[in-house]
Coordinates of C-alpha atoms and ligand atoms in Angstrom, one line a residue:
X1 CA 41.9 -42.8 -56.2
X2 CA 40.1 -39.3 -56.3
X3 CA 39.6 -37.3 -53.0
X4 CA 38.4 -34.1 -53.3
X5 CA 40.6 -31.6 -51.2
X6 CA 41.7 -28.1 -51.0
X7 CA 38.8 -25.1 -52.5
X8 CA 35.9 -26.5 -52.4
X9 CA 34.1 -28.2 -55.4
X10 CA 37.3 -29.4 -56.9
X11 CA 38.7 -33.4 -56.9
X12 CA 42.0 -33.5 -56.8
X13 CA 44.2 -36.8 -57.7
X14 CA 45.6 -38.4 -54.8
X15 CA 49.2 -38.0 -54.8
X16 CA 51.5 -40.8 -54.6
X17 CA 53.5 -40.5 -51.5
X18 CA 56.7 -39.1 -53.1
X19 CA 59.7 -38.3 -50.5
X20 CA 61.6 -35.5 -49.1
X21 CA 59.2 -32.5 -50.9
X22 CA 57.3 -30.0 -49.0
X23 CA 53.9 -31.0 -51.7
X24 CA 51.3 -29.5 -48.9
X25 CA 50.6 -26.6 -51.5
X26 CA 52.1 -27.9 -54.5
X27 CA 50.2 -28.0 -57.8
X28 CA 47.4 -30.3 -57.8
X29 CA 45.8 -31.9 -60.9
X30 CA 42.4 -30.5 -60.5
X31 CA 39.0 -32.2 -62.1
X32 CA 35.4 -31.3 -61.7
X33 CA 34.3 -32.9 -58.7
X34 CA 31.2 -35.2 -59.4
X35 CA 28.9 -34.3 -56.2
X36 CA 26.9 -37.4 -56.6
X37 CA 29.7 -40.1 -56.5
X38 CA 30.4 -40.3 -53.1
X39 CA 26.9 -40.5 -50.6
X40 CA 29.5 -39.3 -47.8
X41 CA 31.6 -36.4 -47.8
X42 CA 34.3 -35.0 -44.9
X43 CA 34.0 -31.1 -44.6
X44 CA 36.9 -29.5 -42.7
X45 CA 34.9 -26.6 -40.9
X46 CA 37.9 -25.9 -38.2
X47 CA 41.4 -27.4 -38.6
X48 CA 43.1 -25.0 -35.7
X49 CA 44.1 -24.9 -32.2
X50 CA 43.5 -22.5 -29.4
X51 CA 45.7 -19.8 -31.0
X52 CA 43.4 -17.8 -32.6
X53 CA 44.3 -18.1 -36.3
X54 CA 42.2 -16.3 -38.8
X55 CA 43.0 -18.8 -41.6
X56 CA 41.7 -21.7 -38.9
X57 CA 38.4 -21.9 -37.0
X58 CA 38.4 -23.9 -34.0
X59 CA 38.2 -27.9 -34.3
X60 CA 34.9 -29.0 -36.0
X61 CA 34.4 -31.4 -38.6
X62 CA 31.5 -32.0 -40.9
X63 CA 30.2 -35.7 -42.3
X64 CA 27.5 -35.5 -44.4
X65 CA 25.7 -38.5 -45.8
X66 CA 23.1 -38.5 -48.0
X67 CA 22.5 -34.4 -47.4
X68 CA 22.3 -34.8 -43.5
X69 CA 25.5 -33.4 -41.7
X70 CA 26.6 -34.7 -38.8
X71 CA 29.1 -32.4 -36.5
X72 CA 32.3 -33.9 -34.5
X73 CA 33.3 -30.6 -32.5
X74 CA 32.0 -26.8 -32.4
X75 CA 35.3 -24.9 -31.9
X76 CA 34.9 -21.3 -32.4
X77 CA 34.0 -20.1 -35.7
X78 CA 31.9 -23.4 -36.7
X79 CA 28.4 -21.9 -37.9
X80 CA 30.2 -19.4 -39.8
X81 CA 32.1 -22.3 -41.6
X82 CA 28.8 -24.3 -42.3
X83 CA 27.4 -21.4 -43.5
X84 CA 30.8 -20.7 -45.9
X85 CA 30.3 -24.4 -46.8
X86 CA 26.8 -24.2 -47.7
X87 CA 27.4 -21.2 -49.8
X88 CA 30.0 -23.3 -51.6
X89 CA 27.6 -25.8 -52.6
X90 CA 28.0 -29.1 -49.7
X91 CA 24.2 -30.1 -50.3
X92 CA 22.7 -30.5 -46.9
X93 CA 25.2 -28.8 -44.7
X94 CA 23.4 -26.0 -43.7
X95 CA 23.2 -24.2 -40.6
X96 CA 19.3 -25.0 -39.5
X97 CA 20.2 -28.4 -40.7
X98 CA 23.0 -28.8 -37.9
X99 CA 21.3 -30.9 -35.5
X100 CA 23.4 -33.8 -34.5
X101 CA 26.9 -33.0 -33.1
X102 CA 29.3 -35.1 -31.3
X103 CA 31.8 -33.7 -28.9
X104 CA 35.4 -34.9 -28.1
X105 CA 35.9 -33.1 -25.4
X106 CA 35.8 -30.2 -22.6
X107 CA 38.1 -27.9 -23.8
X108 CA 37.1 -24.7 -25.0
X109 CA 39.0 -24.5 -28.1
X110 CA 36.6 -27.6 -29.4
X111 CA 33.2 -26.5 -27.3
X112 CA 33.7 -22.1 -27.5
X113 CA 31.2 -22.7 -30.7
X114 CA 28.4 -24.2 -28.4
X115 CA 26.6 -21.2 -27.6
X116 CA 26.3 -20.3 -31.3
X117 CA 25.8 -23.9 -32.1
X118 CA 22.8 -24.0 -29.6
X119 CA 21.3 -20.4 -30.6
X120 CA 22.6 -19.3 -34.1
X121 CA 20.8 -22.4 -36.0
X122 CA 17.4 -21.7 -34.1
X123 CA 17.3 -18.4 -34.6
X124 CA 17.0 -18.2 -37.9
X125 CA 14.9 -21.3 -38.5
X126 CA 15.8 -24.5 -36.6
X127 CA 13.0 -25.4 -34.5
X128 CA 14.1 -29.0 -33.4
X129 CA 16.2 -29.4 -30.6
X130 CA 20.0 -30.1 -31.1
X131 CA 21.3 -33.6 -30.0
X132 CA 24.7 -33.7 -28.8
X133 CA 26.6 -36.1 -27.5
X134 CA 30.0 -36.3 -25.3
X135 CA 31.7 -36.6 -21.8
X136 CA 30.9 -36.4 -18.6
X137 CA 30.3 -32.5 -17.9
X138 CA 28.3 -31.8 -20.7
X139 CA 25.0 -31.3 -19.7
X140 CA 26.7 -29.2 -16.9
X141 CA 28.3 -27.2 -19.6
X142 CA 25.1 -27.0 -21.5
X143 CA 22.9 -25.9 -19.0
X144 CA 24.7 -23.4 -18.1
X145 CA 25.1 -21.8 -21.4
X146 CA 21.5 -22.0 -21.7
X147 CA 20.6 -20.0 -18.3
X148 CA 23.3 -16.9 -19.9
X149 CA 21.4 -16.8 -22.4
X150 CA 18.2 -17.1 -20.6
X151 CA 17.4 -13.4 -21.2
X152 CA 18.1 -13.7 -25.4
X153 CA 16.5 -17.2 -25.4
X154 CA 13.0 -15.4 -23.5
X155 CA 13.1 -12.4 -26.0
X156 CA 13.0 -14.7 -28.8
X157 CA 10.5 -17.5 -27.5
X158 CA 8.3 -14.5 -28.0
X159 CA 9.4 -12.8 -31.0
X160 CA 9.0 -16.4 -33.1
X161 CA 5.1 -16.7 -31.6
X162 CA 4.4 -12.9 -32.4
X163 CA 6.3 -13.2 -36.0
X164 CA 3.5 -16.4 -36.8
X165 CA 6.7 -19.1 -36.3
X166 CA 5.6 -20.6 -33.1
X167 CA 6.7 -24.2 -34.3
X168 CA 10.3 -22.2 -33.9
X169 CA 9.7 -21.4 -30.3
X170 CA 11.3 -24.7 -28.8
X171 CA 15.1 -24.9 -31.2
X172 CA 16.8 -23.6 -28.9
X173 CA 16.7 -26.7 -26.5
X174 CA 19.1 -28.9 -26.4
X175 CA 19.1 -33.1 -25.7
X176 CA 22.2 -33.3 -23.4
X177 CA 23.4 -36.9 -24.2
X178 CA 26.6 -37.9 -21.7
X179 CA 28.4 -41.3 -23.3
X180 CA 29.8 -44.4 -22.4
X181 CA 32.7 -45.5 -25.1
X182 CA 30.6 -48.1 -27.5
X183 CA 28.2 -47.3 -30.5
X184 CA 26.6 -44.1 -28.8
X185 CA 24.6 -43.2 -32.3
X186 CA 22.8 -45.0 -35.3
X187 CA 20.3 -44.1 -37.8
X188 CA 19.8 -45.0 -41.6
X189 CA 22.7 -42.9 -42.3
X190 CA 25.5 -43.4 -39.8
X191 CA 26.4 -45.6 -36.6
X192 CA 28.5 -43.7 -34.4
X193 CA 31.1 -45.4 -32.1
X194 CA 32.9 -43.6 -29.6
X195 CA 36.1 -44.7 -27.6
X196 CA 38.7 -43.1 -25.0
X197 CA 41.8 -41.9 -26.3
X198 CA 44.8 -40.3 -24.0
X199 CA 44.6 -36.9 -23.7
X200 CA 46.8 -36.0 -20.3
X201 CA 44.7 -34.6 -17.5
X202 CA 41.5 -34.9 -19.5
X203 CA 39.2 -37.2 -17.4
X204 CA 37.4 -38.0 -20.5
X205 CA 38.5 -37.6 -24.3
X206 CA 36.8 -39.4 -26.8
X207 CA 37.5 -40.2 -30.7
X208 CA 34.4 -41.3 -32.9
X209 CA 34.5 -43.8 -35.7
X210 CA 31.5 -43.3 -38.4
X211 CA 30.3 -45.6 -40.5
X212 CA 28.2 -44.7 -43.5
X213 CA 27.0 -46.7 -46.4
X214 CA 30.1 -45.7 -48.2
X215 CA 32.8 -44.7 -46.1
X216 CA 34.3 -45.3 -42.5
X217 CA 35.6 -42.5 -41.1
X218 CA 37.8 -41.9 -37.6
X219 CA 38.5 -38.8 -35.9
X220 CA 40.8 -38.5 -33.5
X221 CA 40.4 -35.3 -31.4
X222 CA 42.9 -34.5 -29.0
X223 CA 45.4 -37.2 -28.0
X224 CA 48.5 -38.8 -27.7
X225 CA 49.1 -41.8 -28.7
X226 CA 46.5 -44.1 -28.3
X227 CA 45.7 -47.6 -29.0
X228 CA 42.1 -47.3 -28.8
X229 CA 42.8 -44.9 -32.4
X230 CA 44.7 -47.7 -34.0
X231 CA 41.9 -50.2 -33.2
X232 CA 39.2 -47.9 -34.1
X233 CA 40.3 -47.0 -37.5
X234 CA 42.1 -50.7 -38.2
X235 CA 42.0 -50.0 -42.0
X236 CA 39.5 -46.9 -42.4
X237 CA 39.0 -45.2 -45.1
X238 CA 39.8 -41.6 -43.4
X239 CA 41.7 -40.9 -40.3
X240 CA 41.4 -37.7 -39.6
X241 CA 44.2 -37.2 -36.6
X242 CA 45.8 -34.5 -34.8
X243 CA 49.5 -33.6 -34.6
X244 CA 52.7 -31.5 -34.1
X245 CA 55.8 -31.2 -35.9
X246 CA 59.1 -31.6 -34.2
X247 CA 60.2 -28.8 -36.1
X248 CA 57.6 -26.9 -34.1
X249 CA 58.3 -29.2 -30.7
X250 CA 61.9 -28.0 -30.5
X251 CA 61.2 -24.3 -30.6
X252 CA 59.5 -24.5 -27.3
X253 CA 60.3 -24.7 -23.8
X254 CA 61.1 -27.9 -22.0
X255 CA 58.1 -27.6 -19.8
X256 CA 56.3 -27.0 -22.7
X257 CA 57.7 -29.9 -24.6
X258 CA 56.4 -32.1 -21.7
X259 CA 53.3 -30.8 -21.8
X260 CA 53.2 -32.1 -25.9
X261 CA 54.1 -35.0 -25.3
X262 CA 51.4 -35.6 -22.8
X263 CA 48.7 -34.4 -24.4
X264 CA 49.6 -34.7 -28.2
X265 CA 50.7 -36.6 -31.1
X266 CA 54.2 -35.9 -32.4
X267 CA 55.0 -36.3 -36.4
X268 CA 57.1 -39.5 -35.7
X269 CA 54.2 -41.2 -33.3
X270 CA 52.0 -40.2 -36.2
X271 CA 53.6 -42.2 -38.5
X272 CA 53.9 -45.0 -36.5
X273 CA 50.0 -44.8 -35.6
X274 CA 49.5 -44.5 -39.4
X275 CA 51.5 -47.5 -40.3
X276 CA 49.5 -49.6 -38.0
X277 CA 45.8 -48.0 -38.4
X278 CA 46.2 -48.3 -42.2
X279 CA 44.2 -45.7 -43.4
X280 CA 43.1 -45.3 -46.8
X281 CA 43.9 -41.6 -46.2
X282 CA 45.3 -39.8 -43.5
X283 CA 44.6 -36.3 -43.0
X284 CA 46.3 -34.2 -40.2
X285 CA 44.6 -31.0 -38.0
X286 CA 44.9 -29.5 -35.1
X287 CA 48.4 -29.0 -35.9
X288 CA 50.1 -27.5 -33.0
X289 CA 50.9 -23.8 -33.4
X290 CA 54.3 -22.6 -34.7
X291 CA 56.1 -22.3 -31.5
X292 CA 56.0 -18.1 -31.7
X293 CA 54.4 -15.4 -33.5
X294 CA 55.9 -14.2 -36.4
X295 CA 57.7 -17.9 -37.2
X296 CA 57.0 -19.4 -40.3
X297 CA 54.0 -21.7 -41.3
X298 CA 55.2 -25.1 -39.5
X299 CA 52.2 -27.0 -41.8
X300 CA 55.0 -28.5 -44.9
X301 CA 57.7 -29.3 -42.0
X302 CA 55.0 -31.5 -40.6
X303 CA 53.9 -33.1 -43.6
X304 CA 57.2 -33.6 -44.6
X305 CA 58.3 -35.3 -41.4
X306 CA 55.3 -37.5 -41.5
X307 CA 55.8 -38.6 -45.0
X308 CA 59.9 -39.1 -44.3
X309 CA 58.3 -42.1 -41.8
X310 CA 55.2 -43.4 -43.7
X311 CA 54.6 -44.3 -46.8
X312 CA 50.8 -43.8 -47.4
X313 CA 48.8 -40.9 -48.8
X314 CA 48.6 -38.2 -46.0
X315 CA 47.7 -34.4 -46.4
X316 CA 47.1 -31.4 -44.2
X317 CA 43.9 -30.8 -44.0
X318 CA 42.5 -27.1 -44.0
X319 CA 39.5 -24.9 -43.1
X320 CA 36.9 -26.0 -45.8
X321 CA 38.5 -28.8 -47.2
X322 CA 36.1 -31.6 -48.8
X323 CA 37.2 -34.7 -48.6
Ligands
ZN1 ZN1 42.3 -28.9 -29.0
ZN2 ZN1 42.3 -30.7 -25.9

């Protein structure tokens, strides 16, 4: 099996699952990638947390199918990404192309990319609105960001009529779509199906199962353990899914520890989930942070405790990674 993974453009052989070796930067065997084999591809755009790591955007996740990307999550960071992505050759994911997104939830480490989501895209040439769709509190939220930026939006509006662009004038609205778990999406490309995962005192936190022509796809977003994940991916192709290592887990406080286990996935309940979701391949984000600044990279620990437990193909997934 080929996926492609790590710099972008390359296809690297899937590794068998060997044991007991940190392989999350090993050498790979690396082949051309042949663009046009696979009608759906996985790009990475954010892979961090809320700490605000400069080798990790904020959650946000790219599936483009036959050139038209569709966006799960606009952490901070995200239109740079696209735009790194495009640069890098991802045909179709582009930033005035970004026009269907789908969020997993309130928190501002997944959403702090609206505003640039919203006006970025628009204001240099996007001039249909952006749909999103996601919990309850979202067209709150995206009012809101629209009425701060009233003032920028106005100047524009005006600008894009005198520069000869009118069609331009109206991208910067937004279609606010607040959803029920079920199939929430569908179009020749992609149907969309979004269900509730556990994510502690999150009234609502959704995962998102897409499936394309070629390729099913689940994405977690924040949670613990949940049921709803196994169901949804049931034998997917790619389960992208967030979690901490208990290497990382033990270097923090007790109330902090709680706080994990309430909200989070540990390496051992990953492997579980894993075993029973069957996944064609796993890739893991959203790692939790090291526990400290100045401690060292937790990524291999977690892999390694992951792999100690379950015997499929797993990797860490990073910022830019094409899958
Ligand atoms: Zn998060
Ligand atoms: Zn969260």
């Amino acid at each position: 099996m080929l996926v492609t993974c790590g710099a972008l453009g390359l296809t690297v052989a899937a590794r068998p699952n060997t044991q007991n070796r940190p392989t999350a930067n090993a050498p790979l065997q690396l082949q051309t990638r042949n663009a046009s084999a696979q009608s759906t591809q996985i790009v990475l755009l954010g892979t961090g947390t809320p700490s605000p790591d400069p080798d990790r955007s904020g959650p946000a996740t790219a599936v483009v199918v036959n050139g038209t990307p569709y966006l799960i999550d606009f952490g901070p960071g995200v239109v740079r990404r696209v735009a790194a992505a495009s640069q890098k050759g991802v045909t179709g994911l582009s930033v005035v192309n970004m026009r269907v997104a789908f969020l997993t939830h309130l928190h501002s480490d997944h959403t702090a990319g609206y505003p640039d989501l919203i006006l970025t895209p628009w204001s240099v040439g996007r001039s249909q609105p952006l749909e999103v769709y996601g919990p309850a509190g979202l067209k709150h939220m995206t009012d809101h960001i629209l009425e701060a930026y009233r003032e920028d939006i106005a100047i524009r509006r005006r600008d894009k009529q005198a520069l000869g662009v009118p069609e331009q004038a109206d991208g910067y609205k937004v279609q606010a779509h607040e959803i029920t778990p079920g199939a929430v999406y569908k179009d020749q490309n992609v149907t969309v199906k979004a269900f509730l995962v556990n994510h502690g005192d999150v009234a609502q936190a959704f995962g998102y199962r897409l499936e394309t022509p070629d390729r099913t796809i689940v994405i977690s977003g924040d949670a613990a353990p949940s049921q709803s994940i196994i169901d949804g991916c049931n034998g997917c192709d790619v389960l992208i899914h967030e979690a901490y290592s208990m290497l990382t887990y033990n270097a923090v406080s007790p109330a902090y520890q709680e706080y994990r286990r309430k909200h989070h996935t540990s390496s051992r309940e990953m492997a579980e989930i894993a075993k029973k979701s069957r996944p064609g391949l796993l890739v893991l984000y959203h790692r939790a942070n090291p526990g400290g600044v100045g401690r060292p990279n937790p990524e291999l620990a977690l892999l390694e405790e992951v792999r100690q437990l379950y015997g499929g193909k797993v990797v860490i997934g990073r910022d830019l990674d094409v899958f």
